[in-house]
Structure formats: C-alpha cells, structure tokens
C-alpha cells in the first residue's frame, strides 16, 4: 500500500529525510506509514466493508463525501 497522506508530506523538501526515516521504521516493524486515516480511501473503504449493513448503507448513500459520511455515522 502506498499511503496518500505520506506521499503528500513527501512533497515538502525540508522534511523528506524524516519521511524516509518514518517509511524505513514502518517497513522494519511491519506497519503502514500514514499520517491520517481520513486521507486513505483504500483503508476507509476496507473498514466500511467490514461494518454491519447499517453503516454500509450509509456509506453507499454518503460515501461521495468523507466528511458527510463520518458526520452521519457520528449522529446515528
């Protein structure tokens, strides 16, 4: 998996070395390096697939916008 949140951070030249160190640490410890789950569509989609039908239906209805989807879950 290539985390979107980390690739966004990698574009900042002043912290490239830190990002590389984080990636190395993550790989050595069998972790997925990411900054925020919110930016990771693949992880969010996989999570939704494991939830019960109530949340799956909410995702089908509001999945076009992650913010709206999360607000709907929070309000239920």
Short mmCIF file of C-alpha atoms in Angstrom, two decimals:
data_model
loop_
_atom_site.label_atom_id
_atom_site.label_comp_id
_atom_site.label_asym_id
_atom_site.label_seq_id
_atom_site.Cartn_x
_atom_site.Cartn_y
_atom_site.Cartn_z
CA UNK A 1 0.00 0.00 0.00
CA UNK A 2 1.23 3.47 -0.87
CA UNK A 3 -0.35 5.83 1.69
CA UNK A 4 -1.69 9.04 0.19
CA UNK A 5 -1.13 11.03 3.37
CA UNK A 6 2.58 10.20 3.41
CA UNK A 7 3.04 10.94 -0.29
CA UNK A 8 1.55 14.40 0.30
CA UNK A 9 4.03 15.03 3.10
CA UNK A 10 6.90 13.73 0.96
CA UNK A 11 6.42 16.74 -1.35
CA UNK A 12 7.75 19.08 1.36
CA UNK A 13 11.52 19.26 0.65
CA UNK A 14 12.54 20.29 4.16
CA UNK A 15 11.20 17.06 5.72
CA UNK A 16 12.00 14.48 3.04
CA UNK A 17 14.61 12.80 5.26
CA UNK A 18 12.15 12.48 8.15
CA UNK A 19 9.57 10.92 5.84
CA UNK A 20 12.15 8.44 4.57
CA UNK A 21 13.06 7.51 8.16
CA UNK A 22 9.38 7.01 9.01
CA UNK A 23 8.95 4.76 5.98
CA UNK A 24 12.01 2.71 6.93
CA UNK A 25 10.82 2.35 10.54
CA UNK A 26 7.36 1.33 9.37
CA UNK A 27 8.73 -1.26 6.98
CA UNK A 28 11.04 -2.74 9.63
CA UNK A 29 8.14 -3.02 12.08
CA UNK A 30 5.56 -4.20 9.53
CA UNK A 31 3.46 -1.05 9.90
CA UNK A 32 1.65 1.07 7.34
CA UNK A 33 3.04 4.60 7.46
CA UNK A 34 0.24 7.13 7.32
CA UNK A 35 -0.50 10.49 8.83
CA UNK A 36 -4.24 10.42 8.86
CA UNK A 37 -6.73 7.69 8.19
CA UNK A 38 -9.06 10.33 6.74
CA UNK A 39 -6.95 10.69 3.57
CA UNK A 40 -6.64 6.96 2.95
CA UNK A 41 -9.55 5.99 0.69
CA UNK A 42 -8.41 2.37 0.39
CA UNK A 43 -8.31 1.89 4.17
CA UNK A 44 -11.61 3.67 4.68
CA UNK A 45 -13.29 1.53 2.02
CA UNK A 46 -11.92 -1.66 3.58
CA UNK A 47 -13.16 -0.59 7.01
CA UNK A 48 -16.64 0.13 5.71
CA UNK A 49 -16.81 -3.30 4.09
CA UNK A 50 -16.29 -4.89 7.50
CA UNK A 51 -19.01 -2.89 9.24
CA UNK A 52 -22.58 -4.06 9.64
CA UNK A 53 -25.21 -3.34 7.00
CA UNK A 54 -26.38 -0.16 8.70
CA UNK A 55 -23.04 1.53 8.10
CA UNK A 56 -22.59 0.01 4.66
CA UNK A 57 -25.89 1.53 3.56
CA UNK A 58 -24.84 4.90 5.00
CA UNK A 59 -21.59 4.67 3.04
CA UNK A 60 -23.46 3.88 -0.18
CA UNK A 61 -25.62 6.96 0.38
CA UNK A 62 -22.96 9.42 1.64
CA UNK A 63 -19.65 7.88 0.54
CA UNK A 64 -19.15 10.57 -2.09
CA UNK A 65 -18.01 12.90 0.72
CA UNK A 66 -15.98 11.51 3.64
CA UNK A 67 -16.88 14.42 5.91
CA UNK A 68 -20.62 13.94 5.39
CA UNK A 69 -20.26 10.17 5.80
CA UNK A 70 -18.41 10.48 9.11
CA UNK A 71 -20.90 13.08 10.40
CA UNK A 72 -23.79 10.75 9.54
CA UNK A 73 -22.12 7.88 11.43
CA UNK A 74 -21.45 10.11 14.41
CA UNK A 75 -25.06 11.29 14.54
CA UNK A 76 -26.52 7.75 14.40
#
